[in-house]
Short mmCIF file of C-alpha atoms in Angstrom, two decimals:
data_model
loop_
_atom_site.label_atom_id
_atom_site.label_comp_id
_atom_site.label_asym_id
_atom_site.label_seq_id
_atom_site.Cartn_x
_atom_site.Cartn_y
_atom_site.Cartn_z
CA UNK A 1 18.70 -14.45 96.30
CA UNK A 2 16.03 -13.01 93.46
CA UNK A 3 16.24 -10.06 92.76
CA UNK A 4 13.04 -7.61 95.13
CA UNK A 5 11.99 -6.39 91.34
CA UNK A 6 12.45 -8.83 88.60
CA UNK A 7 12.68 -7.47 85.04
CA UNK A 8 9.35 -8.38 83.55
CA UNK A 9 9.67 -10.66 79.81
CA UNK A 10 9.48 -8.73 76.88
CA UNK A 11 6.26 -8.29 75.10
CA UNK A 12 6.33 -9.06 71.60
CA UNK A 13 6.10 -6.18 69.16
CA UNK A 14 2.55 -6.97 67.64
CA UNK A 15 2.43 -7.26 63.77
CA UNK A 16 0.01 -4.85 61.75
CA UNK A 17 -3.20 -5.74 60.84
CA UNK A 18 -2.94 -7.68 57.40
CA UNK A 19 -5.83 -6.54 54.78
CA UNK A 20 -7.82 -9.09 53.03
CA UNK A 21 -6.52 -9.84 49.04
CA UNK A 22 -8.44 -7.71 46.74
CA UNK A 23 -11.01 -9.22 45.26
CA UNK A 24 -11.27 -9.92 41.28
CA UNK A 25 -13.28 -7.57 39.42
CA UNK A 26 -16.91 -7.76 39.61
CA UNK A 27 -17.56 -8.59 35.62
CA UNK A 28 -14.45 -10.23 35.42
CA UNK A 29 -11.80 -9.17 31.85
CA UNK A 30 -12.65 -6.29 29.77
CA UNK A 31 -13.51 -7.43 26.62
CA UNK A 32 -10.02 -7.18 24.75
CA UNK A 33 -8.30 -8.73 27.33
CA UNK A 34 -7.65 -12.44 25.86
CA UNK A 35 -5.81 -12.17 22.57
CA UNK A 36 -8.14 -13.89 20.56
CA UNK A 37 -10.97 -11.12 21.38
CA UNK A 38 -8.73 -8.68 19.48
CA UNK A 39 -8.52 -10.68 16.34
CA UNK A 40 -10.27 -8.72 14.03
CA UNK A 41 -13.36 -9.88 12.15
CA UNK A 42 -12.86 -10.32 8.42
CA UNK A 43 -16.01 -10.92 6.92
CA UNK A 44 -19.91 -12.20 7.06
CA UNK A 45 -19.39 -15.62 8.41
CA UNK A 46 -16.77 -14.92 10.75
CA UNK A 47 -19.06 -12.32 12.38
CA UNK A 48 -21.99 -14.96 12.90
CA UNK A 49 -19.75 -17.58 14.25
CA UNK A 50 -18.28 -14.78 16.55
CA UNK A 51 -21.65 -13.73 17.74
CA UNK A 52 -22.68 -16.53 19.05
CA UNK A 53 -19.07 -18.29 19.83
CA UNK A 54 -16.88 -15.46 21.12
CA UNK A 55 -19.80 -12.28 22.09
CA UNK A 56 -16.83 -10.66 24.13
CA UNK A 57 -15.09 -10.57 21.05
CA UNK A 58 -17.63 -8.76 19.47
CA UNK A 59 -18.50 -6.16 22.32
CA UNK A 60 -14.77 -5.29 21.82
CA UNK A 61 -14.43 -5.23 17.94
CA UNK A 62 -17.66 -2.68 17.57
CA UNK A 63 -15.95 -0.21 19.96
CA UNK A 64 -12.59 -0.01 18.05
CA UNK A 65 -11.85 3.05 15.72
CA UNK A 66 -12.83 1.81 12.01
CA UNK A 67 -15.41 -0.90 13.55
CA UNK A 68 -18.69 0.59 11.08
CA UNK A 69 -17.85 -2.59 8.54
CA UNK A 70 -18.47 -4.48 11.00
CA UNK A 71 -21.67 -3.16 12.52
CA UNK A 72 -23.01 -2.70 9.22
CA UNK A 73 -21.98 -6.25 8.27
CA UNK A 74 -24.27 -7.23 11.75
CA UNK A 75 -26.72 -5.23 10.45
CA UNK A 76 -26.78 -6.77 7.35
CA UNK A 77 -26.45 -10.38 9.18
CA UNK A 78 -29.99 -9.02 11.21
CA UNK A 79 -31.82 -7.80 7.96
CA UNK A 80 -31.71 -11.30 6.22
CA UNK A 81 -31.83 -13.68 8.97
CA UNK A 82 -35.06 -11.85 9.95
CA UNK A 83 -35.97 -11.79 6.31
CA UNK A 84 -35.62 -15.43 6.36
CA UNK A 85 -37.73 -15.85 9.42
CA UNK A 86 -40.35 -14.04 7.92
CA UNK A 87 -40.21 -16.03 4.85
CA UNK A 88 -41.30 -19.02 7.03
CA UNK A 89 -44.10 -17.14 9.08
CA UNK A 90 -45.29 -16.43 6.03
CA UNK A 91 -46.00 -20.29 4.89
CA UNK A 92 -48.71 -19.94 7.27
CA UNK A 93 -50.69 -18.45 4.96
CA UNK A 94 -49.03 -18.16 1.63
CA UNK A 95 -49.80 -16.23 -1.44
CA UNK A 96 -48.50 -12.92 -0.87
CA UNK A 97 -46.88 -13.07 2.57
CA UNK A 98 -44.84 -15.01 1.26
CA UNK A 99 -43.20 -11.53 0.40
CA UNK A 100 -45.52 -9.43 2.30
CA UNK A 101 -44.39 -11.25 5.63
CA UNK A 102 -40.31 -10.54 5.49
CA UNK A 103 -40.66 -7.23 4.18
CA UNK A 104 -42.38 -6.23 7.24
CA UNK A 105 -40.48 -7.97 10.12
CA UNK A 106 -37.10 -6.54 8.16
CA UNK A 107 -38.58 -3.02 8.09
CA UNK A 108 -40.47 -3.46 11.89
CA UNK A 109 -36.81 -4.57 13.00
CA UNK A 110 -34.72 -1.35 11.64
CA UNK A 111 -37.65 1.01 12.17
CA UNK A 112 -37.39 -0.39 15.77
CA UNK A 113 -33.91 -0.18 16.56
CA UNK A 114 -33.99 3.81 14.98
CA UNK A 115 -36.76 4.40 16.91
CA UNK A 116 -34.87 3.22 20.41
CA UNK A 117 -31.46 4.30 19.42
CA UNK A 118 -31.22 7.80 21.01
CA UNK A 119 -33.39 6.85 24.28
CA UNK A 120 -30.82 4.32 24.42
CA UNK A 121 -27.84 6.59 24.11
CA UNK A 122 -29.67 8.84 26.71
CA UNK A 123 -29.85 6.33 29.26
CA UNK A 124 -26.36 4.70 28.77
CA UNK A 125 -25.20 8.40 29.90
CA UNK A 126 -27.48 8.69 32.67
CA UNK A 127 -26.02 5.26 33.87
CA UNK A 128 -22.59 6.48 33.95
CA UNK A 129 -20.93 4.83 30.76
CA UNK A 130 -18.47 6.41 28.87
CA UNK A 131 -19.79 4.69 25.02
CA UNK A 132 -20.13 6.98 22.56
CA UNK A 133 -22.81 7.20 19.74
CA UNK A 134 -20.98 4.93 17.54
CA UNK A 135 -19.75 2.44 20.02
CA UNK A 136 -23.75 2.35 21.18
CA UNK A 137 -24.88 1.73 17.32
CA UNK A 138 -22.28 -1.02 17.49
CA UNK A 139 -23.68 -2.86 20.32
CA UNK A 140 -27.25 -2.43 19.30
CA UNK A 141 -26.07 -3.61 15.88
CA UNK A 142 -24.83 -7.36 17.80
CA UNK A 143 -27.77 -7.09 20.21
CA UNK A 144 -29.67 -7.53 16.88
CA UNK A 145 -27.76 -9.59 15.09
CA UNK A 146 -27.76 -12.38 17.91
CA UNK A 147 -31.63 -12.13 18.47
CA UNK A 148 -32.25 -13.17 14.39
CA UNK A 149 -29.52 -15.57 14.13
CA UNK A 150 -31.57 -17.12 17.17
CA UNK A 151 -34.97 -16.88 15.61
CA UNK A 152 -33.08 -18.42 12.04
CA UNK A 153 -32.73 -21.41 14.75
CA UNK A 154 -36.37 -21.66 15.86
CA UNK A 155 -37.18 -20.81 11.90
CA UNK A 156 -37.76 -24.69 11.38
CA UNK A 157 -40.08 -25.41 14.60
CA UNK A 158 -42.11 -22.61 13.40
CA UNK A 159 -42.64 -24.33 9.82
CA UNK A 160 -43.72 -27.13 11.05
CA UNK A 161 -46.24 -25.67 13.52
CA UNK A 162 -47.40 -23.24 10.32
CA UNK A 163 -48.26 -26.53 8.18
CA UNK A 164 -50.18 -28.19 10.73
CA UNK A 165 -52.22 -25.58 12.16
CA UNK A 166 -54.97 -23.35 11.15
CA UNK A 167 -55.34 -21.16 14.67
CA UNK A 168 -54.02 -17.39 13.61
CA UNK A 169 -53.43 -17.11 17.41
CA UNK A 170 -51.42 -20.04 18.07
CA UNK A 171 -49.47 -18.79 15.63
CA UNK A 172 -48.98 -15.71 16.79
CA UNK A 173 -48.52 -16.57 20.31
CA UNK A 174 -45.83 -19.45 19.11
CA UNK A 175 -43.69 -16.23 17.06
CA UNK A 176 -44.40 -14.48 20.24
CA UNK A 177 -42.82 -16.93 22.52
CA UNK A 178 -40.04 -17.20 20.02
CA UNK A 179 -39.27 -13.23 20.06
CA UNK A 180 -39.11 -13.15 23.61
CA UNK A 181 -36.42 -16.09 23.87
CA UNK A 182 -34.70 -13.92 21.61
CA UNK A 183 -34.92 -10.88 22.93
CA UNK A 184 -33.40 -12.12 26.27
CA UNK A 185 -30.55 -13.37 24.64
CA UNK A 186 -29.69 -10.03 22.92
CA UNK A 187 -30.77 -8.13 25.92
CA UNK A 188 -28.31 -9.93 27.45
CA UNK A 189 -25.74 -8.97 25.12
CA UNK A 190 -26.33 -5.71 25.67
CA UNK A 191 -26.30 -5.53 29.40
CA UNK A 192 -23.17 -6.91 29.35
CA UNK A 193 -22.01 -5.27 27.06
CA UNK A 194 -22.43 -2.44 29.37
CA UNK A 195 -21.16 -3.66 32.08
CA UNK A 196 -17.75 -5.16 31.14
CA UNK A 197 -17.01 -1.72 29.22
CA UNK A 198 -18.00 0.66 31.92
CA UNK A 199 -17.82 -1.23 35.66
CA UNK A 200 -19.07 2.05 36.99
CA UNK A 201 -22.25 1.93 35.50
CA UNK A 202 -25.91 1.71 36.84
CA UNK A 203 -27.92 -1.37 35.26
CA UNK A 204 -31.26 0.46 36.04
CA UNK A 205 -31.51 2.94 33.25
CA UNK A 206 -30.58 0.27 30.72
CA UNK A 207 -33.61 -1.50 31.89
CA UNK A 208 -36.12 0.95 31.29
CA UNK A 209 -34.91 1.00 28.41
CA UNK A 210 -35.37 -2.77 27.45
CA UNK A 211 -38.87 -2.52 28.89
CA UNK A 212 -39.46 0.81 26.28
CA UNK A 213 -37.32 -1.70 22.85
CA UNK A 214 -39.70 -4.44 24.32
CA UNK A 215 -43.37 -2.41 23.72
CA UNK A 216 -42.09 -0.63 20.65
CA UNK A 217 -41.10 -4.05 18.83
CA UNK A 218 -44.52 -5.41 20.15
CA UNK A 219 -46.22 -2.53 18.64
CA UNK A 220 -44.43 -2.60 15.38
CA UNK A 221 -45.88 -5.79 14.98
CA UNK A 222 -49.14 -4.60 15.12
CA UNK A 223 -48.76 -1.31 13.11
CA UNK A 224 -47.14 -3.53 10.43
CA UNK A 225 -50.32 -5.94 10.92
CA UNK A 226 -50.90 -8.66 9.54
CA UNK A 227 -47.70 -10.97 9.51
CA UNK A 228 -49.84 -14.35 10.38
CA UNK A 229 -52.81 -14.55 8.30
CA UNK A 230 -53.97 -12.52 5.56
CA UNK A 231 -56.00 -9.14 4.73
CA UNK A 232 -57.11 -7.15 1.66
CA UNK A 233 -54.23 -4.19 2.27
CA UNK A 234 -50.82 -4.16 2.80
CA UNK A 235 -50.81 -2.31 5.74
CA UNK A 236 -53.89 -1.60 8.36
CA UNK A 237 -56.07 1.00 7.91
CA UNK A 238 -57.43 0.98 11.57
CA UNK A 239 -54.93 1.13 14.41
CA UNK A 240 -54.99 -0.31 17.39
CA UNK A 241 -52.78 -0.92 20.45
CA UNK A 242 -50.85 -4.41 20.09
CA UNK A 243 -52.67 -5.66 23.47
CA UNK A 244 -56.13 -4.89 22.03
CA UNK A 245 -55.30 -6.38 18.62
CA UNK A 246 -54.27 -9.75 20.40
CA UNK A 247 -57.39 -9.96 22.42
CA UNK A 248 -59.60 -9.28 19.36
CA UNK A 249 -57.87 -11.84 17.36
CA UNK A 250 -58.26 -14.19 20.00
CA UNK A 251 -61.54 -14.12 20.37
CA UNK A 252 -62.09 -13.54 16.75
CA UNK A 253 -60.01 -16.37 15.76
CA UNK A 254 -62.37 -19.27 14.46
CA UNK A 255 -61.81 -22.74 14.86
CA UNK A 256 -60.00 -22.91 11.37
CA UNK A 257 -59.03 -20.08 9.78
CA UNK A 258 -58.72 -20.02 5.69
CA UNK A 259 -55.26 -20.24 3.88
CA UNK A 260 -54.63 -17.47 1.43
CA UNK A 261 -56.25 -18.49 -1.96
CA UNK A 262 -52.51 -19.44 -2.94
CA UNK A 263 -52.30 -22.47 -1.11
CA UNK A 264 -55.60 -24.04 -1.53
#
């Protein structure tokens, strides 16, 4: 006979809940992490190929302790590749800005970055990183030294453009257009930069500050006016803001505009 009350099967003992793997890092590796990102950076040529081969490499060579050879090697590197790029804006017209021109876009560039460098600092604070003055310097120093090394690439497009057209404006706007393909790169850089060394860290101040590098290098183009074309001083004696300088030269551009007295 079965039993009036049969024992009931046991229940089985239910497992925890199992969490979900962790998942990798937002920005991925510090910079430092591979072994060939802490191969230091002997000298000038090494630094350009690093710049633009190996950037993490950089971002973590500029915040080691005795790093200020190497920023002031990428400084140099930004001086005379901007130099250089000046030298061929200033085939356009010839004659003197053909010494005029990369004095001014070397001095707009370091007059510039001096200009930014403690709003930057302020902001990378605000955001929550942890750089310090130096270790900023050092990443404005590759921010820089990646935007010329890009405009020593679009050096030769803008040569050819300079001996086959008269229009100051196209000109400009071509250099323009050129500066701005730069600047992304390097802003870039920096943002990154950012990130990789402090995770924590809010992107938005670092953008106002890009927007604040980006009207200060616009203006220092027009405060160091002219660059394209020619004039009877070195430097302006009116001043103007850059957005009403490009609309007058615009519409004061004429359909061909004379070559310094130099090239005729």
């Amino acid at each position: 006979m079965n039993p009036t009350n049969p024992t009931p099967p046991p229940i089985a003992a239910s497992l925890p809940p199992q969490l979900p793997p962790a998942a990798p890092p937002p920005h991925g590796n510090a910079p430092g992490d591979e072994p060939g990102e802490r191969e230091p950076i002997g000298d000038l040529f090494a630094a350009v190929e690093a710049i633009l081969r190996q950037p993490r490499r950089v971002m973590f060579q500029v915040t080691r302790e005795g790093s200020r050879p190497l920023i002031a090697g990428l400084l140099l590197i930004a001086v005379l590749s901007v130099a250089v790029y000046g030298l061929v804006a200033g085939t356009f017209s010839g004659g003197a800005q053909l010494w005029a021109a990369p004095i001014k876009l070397a001095a707009g560039l370091v007059l510039t970055a001096l200009i930014c460098l403690p709003s930057l600092y302020i902001f990378a604070c605000l955001s929550g990183s942890q750089a310090r003055l130096m270790e900023v310097i050092g990443l404005v120093a590759g921010m820089l030294a990646l935007m010329t090394m890009l405009l020593i690439g679009f050096a030769p497009v803008a040569w050819v453009f300079s001996q086959s057209t008269e229009s100051v404006g196209a000109m400009g706007a071509l250099h323009l257009i050129f500066l701005l393909v730069a600047l992304c790169f390097g802003v870039r850089f920096l943002c990154s930069s950012f990130e990789r060394h402090s995770p924590e860290s809010e992107s938005g101040p670092i953008g106002v500050w890009v927007v604040i590098f980006l009207l200060v290098a616009l203006q220092m183009t027009t405060a160091l006016r002219p660059i394209v074309g020619t004039a009877e001083t070195f430097l302006p004696a009116e001043k103007k803001f850059f957005a009403s300088h490009w609309y007058s030269t615009v519409a004061d551009t004429p359909a061909k505009t004379p070559r310094a007295e130099g090239r005729r």
